[in-house]
Coordinates of C-alpha atoms and ligand atoms in Angstrom, one line a residue:
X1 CA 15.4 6.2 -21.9
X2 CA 13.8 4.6 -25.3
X3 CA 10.7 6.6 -26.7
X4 CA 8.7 5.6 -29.3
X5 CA 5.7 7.8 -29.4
X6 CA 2.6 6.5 -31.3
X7 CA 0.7 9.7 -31.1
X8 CA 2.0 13.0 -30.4
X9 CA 0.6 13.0 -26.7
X10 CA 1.6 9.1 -26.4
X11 CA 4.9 8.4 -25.0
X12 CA 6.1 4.2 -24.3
X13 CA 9.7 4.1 -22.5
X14 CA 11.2 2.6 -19.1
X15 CA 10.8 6.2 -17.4
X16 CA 11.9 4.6 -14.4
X17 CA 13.6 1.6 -13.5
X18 CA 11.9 -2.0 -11.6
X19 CA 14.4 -2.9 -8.8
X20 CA 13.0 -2.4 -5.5
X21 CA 16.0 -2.7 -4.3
X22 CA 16.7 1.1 -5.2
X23 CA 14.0 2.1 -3.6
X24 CA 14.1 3.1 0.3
X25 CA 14.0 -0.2 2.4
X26 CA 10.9 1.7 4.3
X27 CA 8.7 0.9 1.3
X28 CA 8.8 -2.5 1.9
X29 CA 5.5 -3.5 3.1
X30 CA 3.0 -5.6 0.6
X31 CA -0.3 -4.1 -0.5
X32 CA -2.4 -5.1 -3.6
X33 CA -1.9 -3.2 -6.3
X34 CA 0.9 -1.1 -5.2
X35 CA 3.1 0.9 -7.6
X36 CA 6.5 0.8 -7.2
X37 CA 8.6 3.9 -5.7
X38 CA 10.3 4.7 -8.7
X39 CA 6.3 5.8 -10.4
X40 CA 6.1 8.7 -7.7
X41 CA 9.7 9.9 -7.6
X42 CA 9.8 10.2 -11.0
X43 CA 7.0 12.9 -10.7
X44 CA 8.0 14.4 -8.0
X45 CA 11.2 15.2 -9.4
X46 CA 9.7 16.2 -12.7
X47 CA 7.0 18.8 -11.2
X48 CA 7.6 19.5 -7.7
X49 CA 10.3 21.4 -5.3
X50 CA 11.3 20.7 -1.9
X51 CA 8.2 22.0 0.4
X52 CA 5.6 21.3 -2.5
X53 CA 2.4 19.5 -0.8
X54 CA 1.6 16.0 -2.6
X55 CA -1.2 14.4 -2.4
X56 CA -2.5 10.9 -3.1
X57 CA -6.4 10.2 -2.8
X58 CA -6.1 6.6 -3.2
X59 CA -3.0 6.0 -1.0
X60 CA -3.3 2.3 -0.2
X61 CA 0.1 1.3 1.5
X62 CA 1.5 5.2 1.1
X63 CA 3.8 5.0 -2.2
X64 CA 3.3 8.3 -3.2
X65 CA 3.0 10.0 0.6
X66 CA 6.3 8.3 1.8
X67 CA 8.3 8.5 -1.0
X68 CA 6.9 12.5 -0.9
X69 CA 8.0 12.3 2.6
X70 CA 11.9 10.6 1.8
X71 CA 12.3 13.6 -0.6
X72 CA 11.5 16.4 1.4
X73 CA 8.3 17.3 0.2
X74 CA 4.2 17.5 2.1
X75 CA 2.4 14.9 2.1
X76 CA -1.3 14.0 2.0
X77 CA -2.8 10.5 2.1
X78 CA -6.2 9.5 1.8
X79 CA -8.1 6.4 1.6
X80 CA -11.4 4.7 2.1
X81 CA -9.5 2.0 4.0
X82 CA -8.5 2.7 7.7
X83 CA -5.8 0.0 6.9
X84 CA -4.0 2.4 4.8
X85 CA -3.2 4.8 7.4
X86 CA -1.8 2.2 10.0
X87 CA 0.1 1.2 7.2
X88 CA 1.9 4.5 6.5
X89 CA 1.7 6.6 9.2
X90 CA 4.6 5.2 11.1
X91 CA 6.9 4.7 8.5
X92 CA 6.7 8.6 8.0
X93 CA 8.8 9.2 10.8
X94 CA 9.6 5.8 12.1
X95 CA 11.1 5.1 15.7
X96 CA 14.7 3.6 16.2
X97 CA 15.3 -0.1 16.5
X98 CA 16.4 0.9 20.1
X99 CA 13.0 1.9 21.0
X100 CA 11.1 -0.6 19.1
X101 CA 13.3 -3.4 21.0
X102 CA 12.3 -1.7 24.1
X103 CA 8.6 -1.7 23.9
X104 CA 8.4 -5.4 22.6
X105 CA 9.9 -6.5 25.1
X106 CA 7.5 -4.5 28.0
X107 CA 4.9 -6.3 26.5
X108 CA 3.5 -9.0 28.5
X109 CA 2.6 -11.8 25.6
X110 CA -0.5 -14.2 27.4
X111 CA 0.1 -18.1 26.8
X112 CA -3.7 -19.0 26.8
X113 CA -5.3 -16.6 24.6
X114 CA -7.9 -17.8 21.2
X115 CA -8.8 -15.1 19.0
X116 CA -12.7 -14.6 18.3
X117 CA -13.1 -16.2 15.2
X118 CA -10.9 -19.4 14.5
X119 CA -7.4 -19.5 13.4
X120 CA -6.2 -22.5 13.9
X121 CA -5.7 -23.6 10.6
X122 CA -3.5 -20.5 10.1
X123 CA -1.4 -20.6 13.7
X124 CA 0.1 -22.6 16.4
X125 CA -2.3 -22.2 19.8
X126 CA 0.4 -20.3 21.5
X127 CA 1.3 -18.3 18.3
X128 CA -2.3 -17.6 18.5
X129 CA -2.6 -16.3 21.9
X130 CA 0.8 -13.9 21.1
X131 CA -0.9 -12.1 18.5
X132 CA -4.2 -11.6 20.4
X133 CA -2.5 -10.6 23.4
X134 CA -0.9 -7.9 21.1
X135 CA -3.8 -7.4 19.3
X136 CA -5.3 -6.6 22.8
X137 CA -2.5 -4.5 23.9
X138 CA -2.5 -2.3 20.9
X139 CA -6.6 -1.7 20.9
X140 CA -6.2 -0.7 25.0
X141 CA -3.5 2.0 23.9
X142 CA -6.1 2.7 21.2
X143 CA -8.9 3.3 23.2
X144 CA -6.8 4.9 26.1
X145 CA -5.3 7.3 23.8
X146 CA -1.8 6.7 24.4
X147 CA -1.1 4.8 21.0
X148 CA 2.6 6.3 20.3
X149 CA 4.5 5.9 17.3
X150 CA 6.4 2.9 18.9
X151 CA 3.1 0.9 19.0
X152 CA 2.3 2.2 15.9
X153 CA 5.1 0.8 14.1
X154 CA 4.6 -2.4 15.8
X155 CA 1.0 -2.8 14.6
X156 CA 2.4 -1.8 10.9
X157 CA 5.1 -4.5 11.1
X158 CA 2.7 -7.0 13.1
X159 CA -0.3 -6.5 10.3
X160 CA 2.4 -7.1 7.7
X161 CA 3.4 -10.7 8.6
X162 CA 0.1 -12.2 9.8
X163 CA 0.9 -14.6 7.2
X164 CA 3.2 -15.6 4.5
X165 CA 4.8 -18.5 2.5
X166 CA 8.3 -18.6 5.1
X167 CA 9.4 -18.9 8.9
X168 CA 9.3 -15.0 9.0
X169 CA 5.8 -14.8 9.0
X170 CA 3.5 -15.2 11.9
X171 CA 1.6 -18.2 9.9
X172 CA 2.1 -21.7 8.6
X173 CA 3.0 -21.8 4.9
X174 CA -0.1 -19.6 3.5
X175 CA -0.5 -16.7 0.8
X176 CA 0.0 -13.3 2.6
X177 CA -1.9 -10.7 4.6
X178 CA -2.9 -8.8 1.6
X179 CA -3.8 -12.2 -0.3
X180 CA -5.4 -13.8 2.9
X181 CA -7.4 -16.9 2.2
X182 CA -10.3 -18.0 3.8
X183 CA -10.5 -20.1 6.7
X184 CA -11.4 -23.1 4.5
X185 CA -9.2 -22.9 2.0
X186 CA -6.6 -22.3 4.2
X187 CA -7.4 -26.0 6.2
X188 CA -7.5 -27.3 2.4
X189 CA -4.0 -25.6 1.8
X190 CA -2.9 -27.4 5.0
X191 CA -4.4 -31.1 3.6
X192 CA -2.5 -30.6 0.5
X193 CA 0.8 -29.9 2.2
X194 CA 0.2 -32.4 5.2
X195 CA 1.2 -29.5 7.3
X196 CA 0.2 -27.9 10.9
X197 CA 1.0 -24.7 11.9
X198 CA 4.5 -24.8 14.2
X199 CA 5.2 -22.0 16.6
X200 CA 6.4 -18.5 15.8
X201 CA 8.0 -15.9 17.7
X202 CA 5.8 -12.7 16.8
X203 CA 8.4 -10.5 18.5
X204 CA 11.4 -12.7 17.0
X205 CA 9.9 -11.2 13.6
X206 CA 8.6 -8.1 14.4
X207 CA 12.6 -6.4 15.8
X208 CA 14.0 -8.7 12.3
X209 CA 11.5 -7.4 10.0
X210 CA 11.7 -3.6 11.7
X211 CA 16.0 -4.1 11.2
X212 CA 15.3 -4.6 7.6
X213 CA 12.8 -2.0 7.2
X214 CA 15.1 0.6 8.8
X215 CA 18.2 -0.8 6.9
X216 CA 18.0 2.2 4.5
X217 CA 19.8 5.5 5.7
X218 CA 17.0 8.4 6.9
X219 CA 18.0 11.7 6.2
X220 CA 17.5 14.7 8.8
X221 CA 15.4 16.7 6.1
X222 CA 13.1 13.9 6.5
X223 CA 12.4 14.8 10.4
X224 CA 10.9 18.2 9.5
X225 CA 8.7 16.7 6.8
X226 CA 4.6 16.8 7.8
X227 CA 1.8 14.3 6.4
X228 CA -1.8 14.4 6.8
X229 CA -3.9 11.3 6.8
X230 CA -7.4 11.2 5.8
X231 CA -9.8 8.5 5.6
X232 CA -12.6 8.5 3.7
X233 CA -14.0 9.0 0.0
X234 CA -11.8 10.2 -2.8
X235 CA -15.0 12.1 -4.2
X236 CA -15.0 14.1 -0.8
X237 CA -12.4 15.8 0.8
X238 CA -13.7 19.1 2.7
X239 CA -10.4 18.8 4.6
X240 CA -7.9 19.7 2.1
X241 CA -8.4 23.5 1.1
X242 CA -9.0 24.7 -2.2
X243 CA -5.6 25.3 -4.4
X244 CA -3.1 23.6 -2.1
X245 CA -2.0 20.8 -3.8
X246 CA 1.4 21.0 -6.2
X247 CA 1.3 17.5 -7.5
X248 CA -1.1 14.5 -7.3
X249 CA 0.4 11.2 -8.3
X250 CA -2.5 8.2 -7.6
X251 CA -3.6 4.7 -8.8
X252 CA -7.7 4.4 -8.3
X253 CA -9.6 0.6 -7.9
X254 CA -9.9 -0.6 -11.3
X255 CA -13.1 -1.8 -11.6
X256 CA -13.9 -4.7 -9.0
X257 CA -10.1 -6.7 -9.9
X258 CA -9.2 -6.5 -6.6
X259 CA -11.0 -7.3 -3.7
X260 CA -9.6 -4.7 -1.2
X261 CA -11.5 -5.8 1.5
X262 CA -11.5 -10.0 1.2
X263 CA -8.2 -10.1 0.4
X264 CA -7.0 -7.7 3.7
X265 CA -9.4 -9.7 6.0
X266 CA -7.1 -10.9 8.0
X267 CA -5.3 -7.9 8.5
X268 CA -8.6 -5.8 9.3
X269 CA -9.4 -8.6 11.9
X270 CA -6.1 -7.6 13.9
X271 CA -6.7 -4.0 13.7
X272 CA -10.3 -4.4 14.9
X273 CA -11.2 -2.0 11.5
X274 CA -14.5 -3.2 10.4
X275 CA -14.8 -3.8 6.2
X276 CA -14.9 -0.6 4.8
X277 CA -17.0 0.9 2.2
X278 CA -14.9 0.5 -1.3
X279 CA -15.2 1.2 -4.6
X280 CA -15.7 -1.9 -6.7
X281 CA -17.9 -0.9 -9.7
X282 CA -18.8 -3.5 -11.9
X283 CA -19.0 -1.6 -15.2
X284 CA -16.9 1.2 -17.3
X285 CA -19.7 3.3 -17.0
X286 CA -20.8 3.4 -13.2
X287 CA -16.4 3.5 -12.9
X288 CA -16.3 6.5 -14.8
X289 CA -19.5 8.3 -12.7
X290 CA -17.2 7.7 -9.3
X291 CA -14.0 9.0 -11.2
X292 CA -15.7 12.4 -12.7
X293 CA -16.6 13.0 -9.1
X294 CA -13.4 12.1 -7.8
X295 CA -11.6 14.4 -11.0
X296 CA -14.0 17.4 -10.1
X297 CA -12.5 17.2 -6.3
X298 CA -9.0 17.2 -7.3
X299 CA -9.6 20.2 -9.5
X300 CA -10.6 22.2 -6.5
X301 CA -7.7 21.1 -4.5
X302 CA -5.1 21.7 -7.2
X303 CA -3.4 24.8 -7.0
X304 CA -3.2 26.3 -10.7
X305 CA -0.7 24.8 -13.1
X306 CA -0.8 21.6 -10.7
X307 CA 0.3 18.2 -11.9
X308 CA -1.8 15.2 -11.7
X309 CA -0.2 11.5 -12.9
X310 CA -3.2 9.6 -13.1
X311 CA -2.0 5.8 -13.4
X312 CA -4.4 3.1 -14.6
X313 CA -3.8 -0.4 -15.8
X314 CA -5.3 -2.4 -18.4
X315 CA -8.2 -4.3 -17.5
X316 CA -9.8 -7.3 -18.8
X317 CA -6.6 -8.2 -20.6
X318 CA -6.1 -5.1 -22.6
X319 CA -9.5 -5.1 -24.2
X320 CA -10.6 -2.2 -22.0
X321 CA -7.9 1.1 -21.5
X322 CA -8.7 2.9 -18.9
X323 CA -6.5 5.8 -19.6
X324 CA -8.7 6.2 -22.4
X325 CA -11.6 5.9 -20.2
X326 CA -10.3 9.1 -17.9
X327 CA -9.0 11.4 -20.5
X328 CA -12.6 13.0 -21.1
X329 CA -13.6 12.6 -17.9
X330 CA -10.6 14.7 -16.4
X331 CA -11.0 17.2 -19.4
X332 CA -14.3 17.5 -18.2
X333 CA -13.5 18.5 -14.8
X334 CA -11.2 21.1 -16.2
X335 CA -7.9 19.7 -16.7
X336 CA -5.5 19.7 -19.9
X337 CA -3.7 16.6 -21.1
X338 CA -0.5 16.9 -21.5
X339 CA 0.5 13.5 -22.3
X340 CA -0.3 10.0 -21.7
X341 CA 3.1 7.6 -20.1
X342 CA 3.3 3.8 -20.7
X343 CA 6.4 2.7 -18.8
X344 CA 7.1 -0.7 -19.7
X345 CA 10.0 -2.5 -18.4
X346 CA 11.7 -5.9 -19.1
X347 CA 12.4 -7.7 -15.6
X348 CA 13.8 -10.8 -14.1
X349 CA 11.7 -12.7 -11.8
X350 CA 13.0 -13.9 -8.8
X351 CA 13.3 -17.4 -9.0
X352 CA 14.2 -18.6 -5.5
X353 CA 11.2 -17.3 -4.2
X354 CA 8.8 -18.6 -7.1
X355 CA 10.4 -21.6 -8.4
X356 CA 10.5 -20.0 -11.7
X357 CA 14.0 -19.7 -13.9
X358 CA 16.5 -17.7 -12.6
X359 CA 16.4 -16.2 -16.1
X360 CA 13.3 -15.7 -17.5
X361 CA 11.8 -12.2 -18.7
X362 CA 8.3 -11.3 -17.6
X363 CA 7.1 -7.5 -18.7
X364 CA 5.3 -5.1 -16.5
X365 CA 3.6 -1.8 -17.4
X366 CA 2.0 1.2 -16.5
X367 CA -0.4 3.2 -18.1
X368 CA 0.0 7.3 -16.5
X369 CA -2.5 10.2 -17.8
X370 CA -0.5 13.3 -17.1
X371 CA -2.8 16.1 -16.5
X372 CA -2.0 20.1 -15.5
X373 CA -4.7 22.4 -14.0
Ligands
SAM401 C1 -4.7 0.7 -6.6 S1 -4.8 0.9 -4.9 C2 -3.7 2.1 -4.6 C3 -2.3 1.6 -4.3 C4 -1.3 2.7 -4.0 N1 -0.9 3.4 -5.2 C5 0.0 2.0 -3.4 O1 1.0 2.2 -4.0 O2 -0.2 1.4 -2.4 C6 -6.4 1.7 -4.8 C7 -6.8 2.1 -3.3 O3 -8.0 2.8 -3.4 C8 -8.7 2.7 -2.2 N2 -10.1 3.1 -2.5 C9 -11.1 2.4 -3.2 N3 -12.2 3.2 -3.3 C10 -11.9 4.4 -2.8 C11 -12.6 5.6 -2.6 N4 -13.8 5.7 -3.1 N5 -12.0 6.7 -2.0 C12 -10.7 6.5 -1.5 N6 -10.0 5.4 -1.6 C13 -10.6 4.3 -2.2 C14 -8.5 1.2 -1.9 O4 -8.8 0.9 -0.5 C15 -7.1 1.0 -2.4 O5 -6.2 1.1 -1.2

């Protein structure tokens, strides 16, 4: 590990390493703004002990609550998104590949189906009629209460390649489902690249996709693990009792540079989740109101001596540092610094993917406010 601290509670080193490919294979589902694996197993190592409870308020695709999950810890995930939990949940305990084959193929696909709003730009008709015949299938299990972990997973997998830049996505060649671009721009994109969407085999990619994201061994311990999901505002959690929580490790919105909702359109359109309620504040000031609130309620949740990694990027190109932003507010709520973490890391982009040389050196960094109760 290289250290070079610039002030006694300021630590820059590659704590942790880039490659996903250490990480477990059940991570591997897109979401904007994700932190890698390797962030949350770093503290939970550091702070917590098998059985701990971990908790993330602003889960997103699960980092923290899976990875708590993998190493025999609690988890507890919460976000304003209903996405998130569809997106977790069933990797917590996932099915076999046995029973996912199973189910997809006792679901009856309809050949003449058009979604509600129009996708053509994005799929072939009878592509199109697959995934609202699954779409429908999955919302009647819904409604009927009979949604199993089997359909579950399905929906996760299904959600995940709406759309994508190869043949193993449900699409034509587009940006993917956490990226999704309008309808227009889409029927641009297709212009430019003189393309129309061919057909796909949505259960072709689901079983191929769920054999890659099972590809990692599952240990027994990680049976008896338990998660709870929660969806809702950070700021207000009644559900999670006072002093319960060994470790937090979370990454909030920062500011309005993401659109959570636009960009997952797409994906909320298949899950019939209407657009939530999300944080986008335009300024430092009305950000820092939301994350007092949000620091006051993990204070109450915290058991004493309890962690919190706080991570936060730069924004508006390094001219605004959010970790400085926090620091008073979670002093305020009653926590102690212990020390701000900037992990930087040198990696190597992946040039067959990107067209970029196989070579070249991009950096990537994270800014973590480390916190005790
Ligand atoms: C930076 S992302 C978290 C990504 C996560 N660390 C991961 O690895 O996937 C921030 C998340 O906060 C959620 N969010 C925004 N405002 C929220 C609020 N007020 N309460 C709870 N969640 C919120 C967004 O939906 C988004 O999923």
């Amino acid at each position: 590990m290289n250290l070079a601290p610039f002030n006694e509670k300021t630590l820059i080193g590659a704590f942790w390493t880039a490659s996903q490919r250490q990480a477990h294979s059940l991570h591997e589902v897109s979401y904007r703004a994700c932190f890698k694996p390797q962030l949350p197993e770093y503290f939970i190592n550091q702070y917590t002990a098998v059985g701990d409870v971990i908790y993330d308020p602003f889960s997103g695709r699960g980092t923290t609550a899976l990875q708590a999950v993998l190493m025999g810890r609690s988890a507890i995930a919460n976000d304003v998104n209903p996405l998130s939990e569809r997106l977790v949940r069933p990797r917590i305990i996932p099915p076999t590949l046995e029973a996912i084959q199973e189910r997809l193929e006792s679901i009856h696909l309809a050949e003449n189906l058009k979604a509600d709003i129009d996708l053509s730009m994005f799929y072939h008709p009878t592509t199109e009629s697959h995934i609202v015949s699954l779409q429908r299938y999955l919302q009647t299990r819904r409604d009927n209460l009979c949604l199993d972990v089997i359909d579950e997973w399905i929906n996760m997998v299904a959600t995940n390649h709406l759309t994508g830049h190869s043949s193993g996505f449900f699409s034509v060649y587009t940006f993917p489902p956490n990226q999704a671009v309008s309808a227009t721009r889409q029927t641009k994109i297709n212009q430019q690249r003189k393309q129309t969407p061919d057909y796909r085999d949505i259960k072709k990619i689901i079983l191929k996709k769920s054999k890659s994201l099972l590809r990692s061994e599952i240990k027994s311990k990680n049976q008896r693990a338990s998660a709870v999901f929660l969806t809702g505002d950070a700021r207000h959690t009644s559900q999670i009792q006072d002093n319960s929580v060994d470790l937090v490790v979370t990454s909030p919105p920062f500011l309005d540079v993401i659109q959570y909702a636009d960009d997952n359109w797409l994906r909320l359109w298949f899950n019939r989740i209407p657009t939530p309620n999300i944080t986008m504040s335009k300024t430092v000031a009305a950000w820092s109101v939301v994350m007092l609130e949000v620091f006051i309620e993990l204070y109450r949740v915290c058991k004493p001596s309890a962690h919190v990694a706080f991570e936060v990027g730069e924004v508006k190109k390094g001219k605004i540092k959010l970790d400085e932003v926090v620091l008073p507010l979670a002093e305020q709520a009653g926590f102690t610094h212990l020390k701000t973490l900037i992990n930087t890391q040198a990696f190597t982009k992946t040039a067959n993917i990107w067209g970029v040389k196989n070579n070249e050196v991009g950096t990537n960094s994270n800014r973590i406010v480390l916190l005790q109760k």
